[in-house]
Coordinates of C-alpha atoms and ligand atoms in Angstrom, one line a residue:
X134 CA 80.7 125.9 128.3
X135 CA 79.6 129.1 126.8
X136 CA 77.8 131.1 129.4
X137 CA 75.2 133.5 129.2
X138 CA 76.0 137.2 129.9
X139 CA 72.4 139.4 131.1
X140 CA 73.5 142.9 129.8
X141 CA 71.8 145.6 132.2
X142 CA 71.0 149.0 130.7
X143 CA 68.5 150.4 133.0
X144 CA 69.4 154.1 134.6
X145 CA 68.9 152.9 138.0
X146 CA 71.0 150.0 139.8
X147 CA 67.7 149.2 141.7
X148 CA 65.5 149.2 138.4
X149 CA 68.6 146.8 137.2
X150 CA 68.2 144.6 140.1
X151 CA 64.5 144.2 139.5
X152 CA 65.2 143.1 136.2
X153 CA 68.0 140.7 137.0
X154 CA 65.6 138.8 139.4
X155 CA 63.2 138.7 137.2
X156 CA 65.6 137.0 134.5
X157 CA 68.2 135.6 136.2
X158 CA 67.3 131.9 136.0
X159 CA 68.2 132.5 132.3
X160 CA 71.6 134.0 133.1
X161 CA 75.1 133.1 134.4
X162 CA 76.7 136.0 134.7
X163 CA 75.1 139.8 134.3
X164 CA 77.1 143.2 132.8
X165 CA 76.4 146.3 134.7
X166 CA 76.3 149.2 131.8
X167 CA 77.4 152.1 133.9
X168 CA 77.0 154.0 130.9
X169 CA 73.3 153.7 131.1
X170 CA 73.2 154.8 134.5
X171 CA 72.5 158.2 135.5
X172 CA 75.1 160.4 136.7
X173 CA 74.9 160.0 140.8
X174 CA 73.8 156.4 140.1
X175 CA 77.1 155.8 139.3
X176 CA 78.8 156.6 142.3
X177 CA 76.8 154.0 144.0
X178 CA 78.0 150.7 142.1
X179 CA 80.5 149.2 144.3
X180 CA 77.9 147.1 146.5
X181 CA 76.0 146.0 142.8
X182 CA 77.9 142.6 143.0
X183 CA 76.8 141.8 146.1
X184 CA 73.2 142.5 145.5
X185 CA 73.2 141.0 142.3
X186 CA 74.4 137.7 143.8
X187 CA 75.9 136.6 140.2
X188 CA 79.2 137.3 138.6
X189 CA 79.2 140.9 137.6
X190 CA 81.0 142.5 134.4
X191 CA 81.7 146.6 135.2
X192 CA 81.8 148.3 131.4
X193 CA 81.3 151.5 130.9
X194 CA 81.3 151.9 127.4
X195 CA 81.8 154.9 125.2
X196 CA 79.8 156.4 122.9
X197 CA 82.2 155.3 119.9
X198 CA 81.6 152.0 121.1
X199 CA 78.5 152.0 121.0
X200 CA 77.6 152.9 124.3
X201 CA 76.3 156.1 126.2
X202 CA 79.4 157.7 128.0
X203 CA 80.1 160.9 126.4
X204 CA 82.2 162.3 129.6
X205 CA 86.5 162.2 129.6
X206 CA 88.6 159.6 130.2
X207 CA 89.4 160.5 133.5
X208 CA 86.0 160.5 134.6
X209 CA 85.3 157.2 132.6
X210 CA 88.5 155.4 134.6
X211 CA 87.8 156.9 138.4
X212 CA 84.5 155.4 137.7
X213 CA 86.0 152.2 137.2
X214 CA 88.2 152.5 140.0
X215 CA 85.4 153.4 142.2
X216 CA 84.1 149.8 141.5
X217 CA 87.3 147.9 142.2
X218 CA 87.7 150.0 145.2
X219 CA 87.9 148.3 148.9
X220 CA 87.7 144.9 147.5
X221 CA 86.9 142.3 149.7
X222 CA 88.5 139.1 150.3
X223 CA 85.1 137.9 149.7
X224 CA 85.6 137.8 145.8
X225 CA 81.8 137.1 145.1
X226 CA 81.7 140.9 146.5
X227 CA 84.2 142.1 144.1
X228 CA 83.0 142.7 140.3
X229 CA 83.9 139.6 138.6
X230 CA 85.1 141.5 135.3
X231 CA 86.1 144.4 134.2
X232 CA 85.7 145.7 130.5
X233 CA 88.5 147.8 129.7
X234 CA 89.1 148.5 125.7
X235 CA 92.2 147.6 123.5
X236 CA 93.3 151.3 123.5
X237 CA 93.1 152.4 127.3
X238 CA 96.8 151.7 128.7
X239 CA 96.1 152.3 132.9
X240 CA 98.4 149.6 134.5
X241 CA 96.9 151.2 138.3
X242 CA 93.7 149.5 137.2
X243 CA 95.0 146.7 135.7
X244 CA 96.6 146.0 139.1
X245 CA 93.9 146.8 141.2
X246 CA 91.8 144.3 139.4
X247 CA 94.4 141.9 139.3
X248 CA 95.1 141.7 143.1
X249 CA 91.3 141.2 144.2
X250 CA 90.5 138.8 141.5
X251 CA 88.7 140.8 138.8
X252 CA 89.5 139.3 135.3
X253 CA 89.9 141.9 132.7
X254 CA 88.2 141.6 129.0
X255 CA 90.2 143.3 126.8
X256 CA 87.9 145.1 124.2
X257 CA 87.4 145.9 120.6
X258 CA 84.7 147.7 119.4
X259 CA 83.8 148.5 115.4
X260 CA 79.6 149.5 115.2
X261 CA 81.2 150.1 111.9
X262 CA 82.3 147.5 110.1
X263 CA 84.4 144.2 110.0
X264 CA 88.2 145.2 110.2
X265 CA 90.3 143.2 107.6
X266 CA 93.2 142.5 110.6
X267 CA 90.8 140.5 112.9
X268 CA 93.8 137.8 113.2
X269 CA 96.0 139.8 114.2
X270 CA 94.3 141.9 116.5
X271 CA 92.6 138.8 118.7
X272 CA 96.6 137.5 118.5
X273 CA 97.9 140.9 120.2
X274 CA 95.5 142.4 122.1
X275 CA 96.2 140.8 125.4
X276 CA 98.4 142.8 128.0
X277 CA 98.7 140.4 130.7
X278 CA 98.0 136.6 130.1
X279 CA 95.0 136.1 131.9
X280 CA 92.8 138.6 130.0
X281 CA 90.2 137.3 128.0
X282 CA 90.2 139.0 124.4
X283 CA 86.1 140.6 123.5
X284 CA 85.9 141.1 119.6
X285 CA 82.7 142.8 118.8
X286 CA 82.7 144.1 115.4
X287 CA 79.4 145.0 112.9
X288 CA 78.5 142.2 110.4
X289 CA 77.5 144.8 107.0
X290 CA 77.6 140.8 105.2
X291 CA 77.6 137.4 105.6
X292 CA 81.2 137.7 104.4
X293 CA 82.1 139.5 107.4
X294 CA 80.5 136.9 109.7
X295 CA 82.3 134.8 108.3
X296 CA 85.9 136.5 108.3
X297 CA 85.4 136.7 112.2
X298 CA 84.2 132.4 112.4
X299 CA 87.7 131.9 110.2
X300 CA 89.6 134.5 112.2
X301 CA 88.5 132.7 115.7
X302 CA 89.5 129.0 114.1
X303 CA 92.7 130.0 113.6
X304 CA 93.1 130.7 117.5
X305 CA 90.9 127.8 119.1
X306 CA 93.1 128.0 122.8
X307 CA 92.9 131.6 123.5
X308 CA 90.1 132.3 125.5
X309 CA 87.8 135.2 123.6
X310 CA 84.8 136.4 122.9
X311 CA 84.0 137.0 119.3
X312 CA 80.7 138.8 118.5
X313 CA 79.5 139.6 114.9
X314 CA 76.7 142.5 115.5
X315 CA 74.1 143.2 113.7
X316 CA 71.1 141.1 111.8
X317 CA 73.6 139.2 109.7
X318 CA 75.7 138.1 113.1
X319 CA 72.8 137.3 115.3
X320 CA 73.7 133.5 114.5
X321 CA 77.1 133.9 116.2
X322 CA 75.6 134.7 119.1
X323 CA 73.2 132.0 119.6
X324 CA 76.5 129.6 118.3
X325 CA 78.5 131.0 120.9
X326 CA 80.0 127.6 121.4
X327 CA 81.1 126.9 117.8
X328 CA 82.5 130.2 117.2
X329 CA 85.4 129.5 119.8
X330 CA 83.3 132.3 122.0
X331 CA 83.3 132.3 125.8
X332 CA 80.2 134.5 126.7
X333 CA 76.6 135.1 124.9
X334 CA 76.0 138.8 125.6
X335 CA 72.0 139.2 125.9
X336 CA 69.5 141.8 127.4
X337 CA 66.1 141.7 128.0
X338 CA 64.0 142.3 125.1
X339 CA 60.0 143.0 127.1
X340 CA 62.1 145.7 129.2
X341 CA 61.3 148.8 127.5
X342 CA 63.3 150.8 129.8
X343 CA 66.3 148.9 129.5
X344 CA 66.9 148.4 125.8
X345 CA 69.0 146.0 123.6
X346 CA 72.8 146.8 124.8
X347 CA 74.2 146.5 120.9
X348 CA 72.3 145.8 118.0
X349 CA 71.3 141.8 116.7
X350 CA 71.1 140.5 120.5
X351 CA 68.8 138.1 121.5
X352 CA 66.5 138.2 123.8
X353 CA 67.4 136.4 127.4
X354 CA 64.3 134.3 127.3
X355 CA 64.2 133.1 123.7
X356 CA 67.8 132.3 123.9
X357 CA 67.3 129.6 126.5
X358 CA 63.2 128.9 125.6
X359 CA 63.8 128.8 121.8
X360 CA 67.4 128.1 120.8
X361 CA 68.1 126.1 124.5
X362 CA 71.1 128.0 124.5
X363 CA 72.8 125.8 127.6
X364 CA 72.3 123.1 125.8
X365 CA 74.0 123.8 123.1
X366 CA 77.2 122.0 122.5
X367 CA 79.9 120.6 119.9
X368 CA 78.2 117.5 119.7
X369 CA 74.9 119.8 118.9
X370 CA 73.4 119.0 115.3
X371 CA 72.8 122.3 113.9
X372 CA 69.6 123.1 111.4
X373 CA 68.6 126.2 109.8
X374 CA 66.5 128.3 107.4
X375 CA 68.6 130.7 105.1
X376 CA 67.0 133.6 103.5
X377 CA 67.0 137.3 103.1
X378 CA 64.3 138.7 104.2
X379 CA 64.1 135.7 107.5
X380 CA 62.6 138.1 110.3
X381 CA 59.2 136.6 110.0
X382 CA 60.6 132.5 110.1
X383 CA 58.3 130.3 112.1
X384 CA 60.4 127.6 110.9
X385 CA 63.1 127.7 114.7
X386 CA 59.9 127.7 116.4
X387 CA 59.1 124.8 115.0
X388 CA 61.9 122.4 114.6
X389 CA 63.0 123.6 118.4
X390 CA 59.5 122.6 119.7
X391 CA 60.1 119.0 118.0
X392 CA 63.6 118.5 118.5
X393 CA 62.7 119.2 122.7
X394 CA 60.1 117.2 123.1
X395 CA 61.5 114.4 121.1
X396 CA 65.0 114.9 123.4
X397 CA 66.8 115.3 120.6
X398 CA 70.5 116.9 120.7
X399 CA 69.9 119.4 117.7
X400 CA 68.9 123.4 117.5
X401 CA 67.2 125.0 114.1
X402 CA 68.0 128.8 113.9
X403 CA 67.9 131.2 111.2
X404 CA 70.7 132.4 108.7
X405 CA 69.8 135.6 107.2
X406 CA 72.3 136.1 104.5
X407 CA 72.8 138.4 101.6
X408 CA 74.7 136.0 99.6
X409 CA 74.0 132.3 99.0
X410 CA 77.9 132.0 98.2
X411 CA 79.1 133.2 101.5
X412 CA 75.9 131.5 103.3
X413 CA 77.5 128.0 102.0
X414 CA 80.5 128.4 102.8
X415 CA 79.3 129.5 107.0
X416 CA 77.3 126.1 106.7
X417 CA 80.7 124.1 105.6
X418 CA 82.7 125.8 108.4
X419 CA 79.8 125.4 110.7
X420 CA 79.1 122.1 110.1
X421 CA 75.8 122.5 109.4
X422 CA 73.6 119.2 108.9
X423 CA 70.6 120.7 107.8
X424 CA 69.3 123.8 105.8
X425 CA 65.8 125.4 104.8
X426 CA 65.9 127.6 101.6
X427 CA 63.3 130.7 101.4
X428 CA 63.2 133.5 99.4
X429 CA 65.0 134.6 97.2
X430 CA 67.6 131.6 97.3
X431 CA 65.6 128.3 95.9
X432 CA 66.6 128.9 92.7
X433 CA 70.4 130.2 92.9
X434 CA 71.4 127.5 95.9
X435 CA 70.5 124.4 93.0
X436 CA 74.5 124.9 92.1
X437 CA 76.1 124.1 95.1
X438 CA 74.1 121.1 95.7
X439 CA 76.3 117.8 94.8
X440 CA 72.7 115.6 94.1
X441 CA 69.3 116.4 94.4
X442 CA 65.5 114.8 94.3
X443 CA 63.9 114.4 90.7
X444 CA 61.5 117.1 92.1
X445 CA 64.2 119.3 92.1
X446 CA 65.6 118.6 89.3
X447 CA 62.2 118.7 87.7
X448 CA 61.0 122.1 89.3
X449 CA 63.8 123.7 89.2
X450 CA 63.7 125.2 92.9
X451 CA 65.1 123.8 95.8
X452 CA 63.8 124.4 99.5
X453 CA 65.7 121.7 101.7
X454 CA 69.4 120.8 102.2
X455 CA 70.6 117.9 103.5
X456 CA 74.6 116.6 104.4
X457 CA 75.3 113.5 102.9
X458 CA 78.2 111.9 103.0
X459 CA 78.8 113.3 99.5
X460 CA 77.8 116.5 99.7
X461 CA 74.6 118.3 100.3
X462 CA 71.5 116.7 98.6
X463 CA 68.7 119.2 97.4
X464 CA 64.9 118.2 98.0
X465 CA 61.8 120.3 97.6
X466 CA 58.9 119.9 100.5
X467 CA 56.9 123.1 98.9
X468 CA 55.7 120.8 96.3
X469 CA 53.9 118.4 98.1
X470 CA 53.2 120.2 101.3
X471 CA 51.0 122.6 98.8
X472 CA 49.0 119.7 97.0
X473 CA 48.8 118.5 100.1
X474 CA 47.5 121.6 102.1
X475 CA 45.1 122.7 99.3
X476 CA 43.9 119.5 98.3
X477 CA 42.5 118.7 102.0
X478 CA 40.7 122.3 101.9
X479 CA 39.1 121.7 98.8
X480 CA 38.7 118.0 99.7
X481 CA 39.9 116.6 96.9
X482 CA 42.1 113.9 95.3
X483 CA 43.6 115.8 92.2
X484 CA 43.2 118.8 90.1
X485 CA 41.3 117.2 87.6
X486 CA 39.0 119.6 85.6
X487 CA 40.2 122.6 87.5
X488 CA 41.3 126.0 85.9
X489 CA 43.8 127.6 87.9
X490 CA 45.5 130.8 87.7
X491 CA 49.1 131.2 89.4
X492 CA 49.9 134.4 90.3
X493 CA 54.0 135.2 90.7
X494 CA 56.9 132.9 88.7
X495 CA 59.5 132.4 91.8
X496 CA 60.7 129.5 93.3
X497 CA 57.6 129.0 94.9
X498 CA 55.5 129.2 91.9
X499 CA 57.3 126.7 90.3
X500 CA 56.8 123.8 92.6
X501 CA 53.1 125.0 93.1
X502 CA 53.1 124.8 88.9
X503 CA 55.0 121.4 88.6
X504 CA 52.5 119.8 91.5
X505 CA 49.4 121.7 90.0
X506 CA 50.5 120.1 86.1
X507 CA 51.3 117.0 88.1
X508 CA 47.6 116.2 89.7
X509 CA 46.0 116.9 86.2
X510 CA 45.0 121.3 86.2
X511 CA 44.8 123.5 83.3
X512 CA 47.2 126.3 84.3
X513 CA 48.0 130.7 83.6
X514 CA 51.0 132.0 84.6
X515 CA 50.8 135.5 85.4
X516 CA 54.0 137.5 86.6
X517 CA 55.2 140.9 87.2
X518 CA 58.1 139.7 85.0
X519 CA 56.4 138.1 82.0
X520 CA 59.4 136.6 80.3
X521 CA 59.7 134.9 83.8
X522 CA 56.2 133.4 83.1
X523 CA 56.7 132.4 79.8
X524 CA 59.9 130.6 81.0
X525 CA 58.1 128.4 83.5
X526 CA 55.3 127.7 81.7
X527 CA 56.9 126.1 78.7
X528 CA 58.1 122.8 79.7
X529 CA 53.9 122.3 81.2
X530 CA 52.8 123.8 78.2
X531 CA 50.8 126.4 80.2
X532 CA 49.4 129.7 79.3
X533 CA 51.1 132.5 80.6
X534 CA 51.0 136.7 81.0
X535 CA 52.1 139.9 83.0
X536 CA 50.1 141.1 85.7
X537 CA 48.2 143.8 84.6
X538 CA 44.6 144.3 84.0
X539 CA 45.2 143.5 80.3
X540 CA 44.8 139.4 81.6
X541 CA 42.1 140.0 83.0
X542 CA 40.1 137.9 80.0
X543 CA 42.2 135.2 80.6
X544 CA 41.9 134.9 84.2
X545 CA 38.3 134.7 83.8
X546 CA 39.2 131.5 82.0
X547 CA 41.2 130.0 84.9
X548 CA 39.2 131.2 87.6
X549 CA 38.5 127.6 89.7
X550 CA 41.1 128.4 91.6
X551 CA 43.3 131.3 92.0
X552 CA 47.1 131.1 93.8
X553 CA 49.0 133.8 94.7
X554 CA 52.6 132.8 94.9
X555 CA 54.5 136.2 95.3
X556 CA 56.1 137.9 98.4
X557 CA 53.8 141.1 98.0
X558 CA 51.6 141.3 101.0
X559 CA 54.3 139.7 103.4
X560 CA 54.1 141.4 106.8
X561 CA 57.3 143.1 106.7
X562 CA 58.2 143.1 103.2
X563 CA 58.4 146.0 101.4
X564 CA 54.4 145.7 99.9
X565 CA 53.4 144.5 102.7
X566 CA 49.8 146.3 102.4
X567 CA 49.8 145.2 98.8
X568 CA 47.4 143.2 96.8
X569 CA 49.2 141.8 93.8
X570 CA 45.9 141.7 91.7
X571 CA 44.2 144.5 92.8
X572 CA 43.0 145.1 88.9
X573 CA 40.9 141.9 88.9
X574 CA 37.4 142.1 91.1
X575 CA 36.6 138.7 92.4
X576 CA 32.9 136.9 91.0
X577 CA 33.1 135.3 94.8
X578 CA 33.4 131.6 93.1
X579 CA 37.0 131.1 93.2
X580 CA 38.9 129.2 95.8
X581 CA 41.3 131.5 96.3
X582 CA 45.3 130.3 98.1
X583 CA 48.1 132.4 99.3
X584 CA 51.3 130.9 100.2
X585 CA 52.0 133.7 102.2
X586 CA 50.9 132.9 105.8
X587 CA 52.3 136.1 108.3
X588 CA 49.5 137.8 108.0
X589 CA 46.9 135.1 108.1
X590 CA 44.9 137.4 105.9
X591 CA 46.7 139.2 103.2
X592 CA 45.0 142.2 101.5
X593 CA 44.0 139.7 98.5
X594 CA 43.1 137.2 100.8
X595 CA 40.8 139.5 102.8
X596 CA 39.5 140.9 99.7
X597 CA 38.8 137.9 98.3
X598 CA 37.0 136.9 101.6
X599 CA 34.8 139.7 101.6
X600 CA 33.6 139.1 97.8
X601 CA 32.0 135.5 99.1
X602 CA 35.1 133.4 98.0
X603 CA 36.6 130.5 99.9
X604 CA 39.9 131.5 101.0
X605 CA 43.4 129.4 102.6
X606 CA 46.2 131.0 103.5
X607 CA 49.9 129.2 103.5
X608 CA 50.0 128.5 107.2
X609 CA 48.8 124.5 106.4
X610 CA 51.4 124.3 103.6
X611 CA 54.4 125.6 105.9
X612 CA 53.5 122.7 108.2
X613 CA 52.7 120.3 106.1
X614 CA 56.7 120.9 104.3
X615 CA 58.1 121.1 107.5
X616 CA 56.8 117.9 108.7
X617 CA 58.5 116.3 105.0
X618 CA 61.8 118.6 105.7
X619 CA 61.6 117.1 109.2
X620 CA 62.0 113.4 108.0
X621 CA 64.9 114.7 105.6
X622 CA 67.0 116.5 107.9
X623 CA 67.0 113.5 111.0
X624 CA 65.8 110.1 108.3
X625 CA 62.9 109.5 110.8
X626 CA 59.1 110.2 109.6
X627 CA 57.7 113.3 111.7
X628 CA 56.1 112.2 114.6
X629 CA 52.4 113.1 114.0
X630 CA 51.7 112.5 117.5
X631 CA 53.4 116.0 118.2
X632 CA 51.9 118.2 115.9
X633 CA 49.1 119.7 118.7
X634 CA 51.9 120.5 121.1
X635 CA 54.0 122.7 118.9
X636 CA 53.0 126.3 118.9
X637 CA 53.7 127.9 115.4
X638 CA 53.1 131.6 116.5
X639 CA 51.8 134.0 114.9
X640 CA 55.1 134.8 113.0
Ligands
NAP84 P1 61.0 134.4 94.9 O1 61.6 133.2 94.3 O2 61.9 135.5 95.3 O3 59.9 134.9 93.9 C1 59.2 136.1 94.2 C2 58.0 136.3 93.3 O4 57.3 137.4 93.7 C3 58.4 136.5 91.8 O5 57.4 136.0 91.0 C4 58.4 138.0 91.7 O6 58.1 138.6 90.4 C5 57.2 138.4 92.6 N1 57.3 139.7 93.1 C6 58.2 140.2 94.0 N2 57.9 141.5 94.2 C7 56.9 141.8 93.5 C8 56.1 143.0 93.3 N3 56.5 144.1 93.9 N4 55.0 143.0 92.5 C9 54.7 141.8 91.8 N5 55.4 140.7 91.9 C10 56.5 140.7 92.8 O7 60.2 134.0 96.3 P2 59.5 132.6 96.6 O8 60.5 131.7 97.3 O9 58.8 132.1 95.4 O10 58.5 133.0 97.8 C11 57.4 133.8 97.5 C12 56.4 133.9 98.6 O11 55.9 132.6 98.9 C13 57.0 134.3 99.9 O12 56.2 135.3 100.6 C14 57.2 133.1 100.8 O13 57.1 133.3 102.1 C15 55.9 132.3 100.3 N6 56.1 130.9 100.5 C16 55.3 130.2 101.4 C17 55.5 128.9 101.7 C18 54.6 128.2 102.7 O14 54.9 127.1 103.1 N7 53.5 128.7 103.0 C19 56.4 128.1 101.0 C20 57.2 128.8 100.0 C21 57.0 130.2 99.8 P3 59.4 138.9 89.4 O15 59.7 137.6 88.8 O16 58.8 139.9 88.5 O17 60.5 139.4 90.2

C-alpha cells in the first residue's frame, strides 16, 4: 500500500514536532527537511526519530533541487552522517531513510545506513522539466539492490505526466517513487497507487511557517478527508473533472462526499490538462471510468468519444464521459441541470412567451440555447466572437450579435430573462472582476442567471442585484448536473436522500 509521507519544513525540530502531532493520524511516515532547519538546529537531529515516534526520512536537499541547502557538499554529507551516527539496535531510533541523490557517490554513508537498517532513496530531482530518458534513468539509478529509486521531475504538460505514468509501467517490480510536480502532476500524487509509486509526499498546507516542500502537493488533511487517500487501491474506480483552468472545481468535493457516505469504492479528482489529446490518453492508461468536461474542452473532447446522447449530438457540447464497453459514451448534464435550476427559481414549467438574451457562445451556451429553444423561448445570442453567435444560433433560428453596446436595442427586446454564459467574472480567471455587459444598464425587470457560481455574486450579478432585478447564480445548476452525471458514471439514480449532507464549499 502506498503510504503517506508528512514532509516537515519548519526551522525548528521542536516547531516540526508540534506539527507532526498535530497531523500525524494522517501520516505514515514523516521527512525531516534539514534544509529548512536553521543552522545549529541541525546539529541536533539525531534524537528526531525517536521523538517523532514514526518512520523518519533524513533529506537535506539542495537548492538545485529544489530545496534550501546552499552550503558544500562536505557540510551537506557530515550532516547526514551526523544523523546515522551511534545508531541504535533499537531501529525505531534510527532514521528510517535516508535521501541521498543519483549523483552523490559516498559508499561510507551508504554503509553506515546499511548496517543499522536505514533504507536509502536514491534521488532525482528536475524543478525544470520532464527528462526524455526517464526509462532509463529509474532502470540504473540504483547502487545497491535494496534502494528504492525517488523520480521527482516538473510536469510543464500533461504530456510529461504522462511520459513518467508510461515510463513507471514499463518497470511495475522495482520499488520507486515517481512524482510529476507541479499543477499538471498533482493527480499523480493523489494516484500514488496506480502510478507504480511507493510514497505520497505531503506537507501541511494551514502551517504558514512550514510551507509546501515542492510545488503541486497536497495538503495532509485533504488527502485523507477528500481524496481518502488510504483507501485508495487498484480495485478503486477512478472519476474526474478535466479542464484548464480546474482550481476552483467543487465537483471532488462532491462526488467524494457521496461516494463516502454511500461506501462506495471510487474517488473523483481533478485533471487539469492543457491538452484534451494527452488528457485522453492519461484516462486510457489510467483506467479511468468516469470523466467531467469544463471549460474549454466540451466542444473539442466530442472526437474522441466512440457514441454519445442525442443531446450531444444535438448541442454540440459534451460535459460527461462515461466507459462503456465500447468506448467512452458522451452525455451532456448542463442541459437539463440548467432548465432545471432556473425553471424552479422562476417557478415555472417552460419558457413559453419568454424573451431571453444569452450572453457568451461556448459549450455552455450551447446547451443553455438548445434547452432554452427546447422549452419554447425566443432567443439573442450575443458573443465576444460574433461569427461564434451566428454559428450557434442558426440551426434554432435565433437572433444573434457581438457584445458591445451597439445590441443594446436588441437586448431591450429580449430582456425577460437575461443569461450570462461566459467565464468572465470567474474567481480566478483572468476577468475575474469583470462584468461581461457592463455597456447595458439594467431596467431592474429582468430575471437575470449566471452559470458562473465561485463567486456566488459576480460583478453582473451584483449589479444586476442592486438595480431591483431577480438574480440566480449557477450554484443550483452545478448540483442539479452533478446529481444526472452521478447516475451516469455508477447506473444508479443519485440518492436524494444525501443531498443535505454534502458540503459543496464555497469553491
Ligand atoms: P467555453 O466553451 O470556453 O466558452 C467561453 C465563452 O466565454 C465564450 O463564449 C467566449 O467568447 C467567452 N469569453 C471568454 N473570455 C471572454 C472575454 N474576455 N470577454 C467576453 N467573452 C469571453 O466555456 P464554457 O464551458 O462555456 O464555460 C463558461 C462558463 O460557464 C464557465 O465560467 C463555467 O464555469 C460556467 N459553467 C457553469 C456550469 C454550472 O453548472 N453552473 C456549467 C457549465 C459551465 P469567445 O467565443 O469570443 O471566445
Amino acid at each position: 500500500m502506498a503510504k503517506i509521507c508528512l514532509c516537515l519544513t519548519a526551522k525548528t525540530l521542536k516547531r516540526n514536532l508540534e506539527i507532526l502531532d498535530k497531523y500525524r493520524k494522517y501520516a505514515d511516515i514523516t521527512e525531516l527537511r534539514v534544509d529548512c532547519l536553521e543552522p545549529n538546529e541541525r546539529l541536533l537531529i539525531r534524537r528526531f526519530p525517536e521523538q517523532a515516534g514514526m518512520p523518519v526520512i533524513l533529506t537535506v536537499r539542495r537548492h538545485i533541487d529544489g530545496g534550501q541547502f546552499v552550503g558544500g557538499e562536505g557540510v551537506r554529507v557530515n550532516l547526514m552522517a551526523r544523523g546515522l551516527a551511534f545508531a541504535e539496535t533499537d531501529r525505531r531510533r534510527n532514521f528510517a531513510y535516508l535521501d541521498i541523490e543519483d549523483d552523490l557517490d559516498i559508499p561510507s554513508l551508504e554503509e553506515a545506513a546499511g548496517t543499522f537498517g536505514t533504507r536509502i532513496i536514491r534521488s532525482y530531482h528536475n524543478s525544470q522539466g520532464t527528462d526524455s530518458n526517464l526509462l532509463a534513468k529509474i532502470r540504473s539509478m540504483r547502487h545497491s539492490g535494496d534502494e528504492i529509486i525517488k523520480i521527482a521531475v516538473r510536469a510543464n504538460s500533461t504530456k510529461d505526466v504522462l511520459h513518467l505514468l508510461k515510463a513507471g509501467r514499463e518497470c511495475p517490480d522495482q520499488e520507486k517513487i515517481l512524482i510529476s510536480m507541479g499543477h499538471y502532476g498533482t493527480y499523480s500524487r493523489i494516484l500514488t497507487e496506480q502510478f507504480g509509486s511507493a510514497i505520497c509526499y505531503t506537507s501541511a498546507f494551514a502551517e504558514e511557517d512550514a510551507p509546501p516542500a515542492a510545488p503541486g502537493q497536497v495538503d495532509v488533511e485533504e488527502l485523507s478527508k477528500l481524496f481518502h487517500f488510504h483507501n485508495i487501491t487498484k480495485n478503486t474506480k477512478i472519476y474526474g473533472i478535466t479542464g484548464n483552468p480546474l482550481r476552483m472545481t467543487s465537483s471532488p468535493n462532491f462526488f467524494n462526499t457521496v461516494f463516502e457516505l454511500e461506501a462506495t469504492n471510487a474517488i473523483y479528482i481533478p485533471f487539469p490538462t492543457d491538452s484534451i489529446i494527452d488528457f485522453m490518453e492519461i484516462a486510457n492508461y489510467l483506467g479511468l471510468e468516469g470523466v467531467s468536461v469544463t471549460i474549454p474542452y466540451k466542444e473539442a473532447v466530442i472526437p474522441f468519444l466512440n457514441s454519445m446522447t442525442d443531446e450531444v449530438q444535438s448541442i454540440g457540447a459534451c460535459n460527461t464521459l462515461i466507459l462503456t464497453p465500447q468506448g467512452w459514451k458522451g452525455a451532456n448534464t448542463d442541459a437539463r441541470g440548467f432548465s432545471g435550476s432556473l425553471l424552479a427559481f422562476l417557478s415555472r414549467e417552460n419558457f413559453k412567451r419568454q424573451r431571453v438574451t444569452v450572453i457568451g457562445a461556448g459549450g455552455a451556451a450551447r446547451a443553455v440555447v438548445y434547452e432554452l429553444h427546447r422549452l419554447g423561448a425566443k432567443v439573442l445570442i450575443l458573443n465576444r466572437s460574433p461569427q461564434k453567435a451566428a454559428l450557434l444560433a442558426a440551426p434554432y433560428k435565433c437572433a444573434w450579435g457581438g457584445l458591445d453596446e451597439r445590441e443594446i436595442p436588441k437586448i431591450e427586446k429580449y430582456r425577460d430573462i437575461i443569461i450570462q454564459t461566459t467565464s468572465v467574472g470567474m474567481e480566478g480567471g483572468s476577468l475575474d472582476m469583470a462584468d461581461p455587459l457592463a455597456f447595458y444598464n439594467f431596467c431592474g425587470r429582468e430575471e437575470v442567471m449566471d452559470l458562473i457560481y465561485n463567486p456566488r455574486m459576480t460583478p453582473l450579478l451584483r449589479r444586476a442585484s442592486n438595480a431591483g432585478c431577480n438574480v440566480l447564480n449557477g450554484y443550483d445548476m452545478l448540483i442539479r448536473q452533478a446529481q444526472y452525471q452521478y447516475a451516469y458514471f455508477t447506473g444508479k439514480e443519485f440518492p436524494g436522500h444525501l443531498l443535505a449532507r454534502i458540503q459543496y464549499g464555497e469553491n
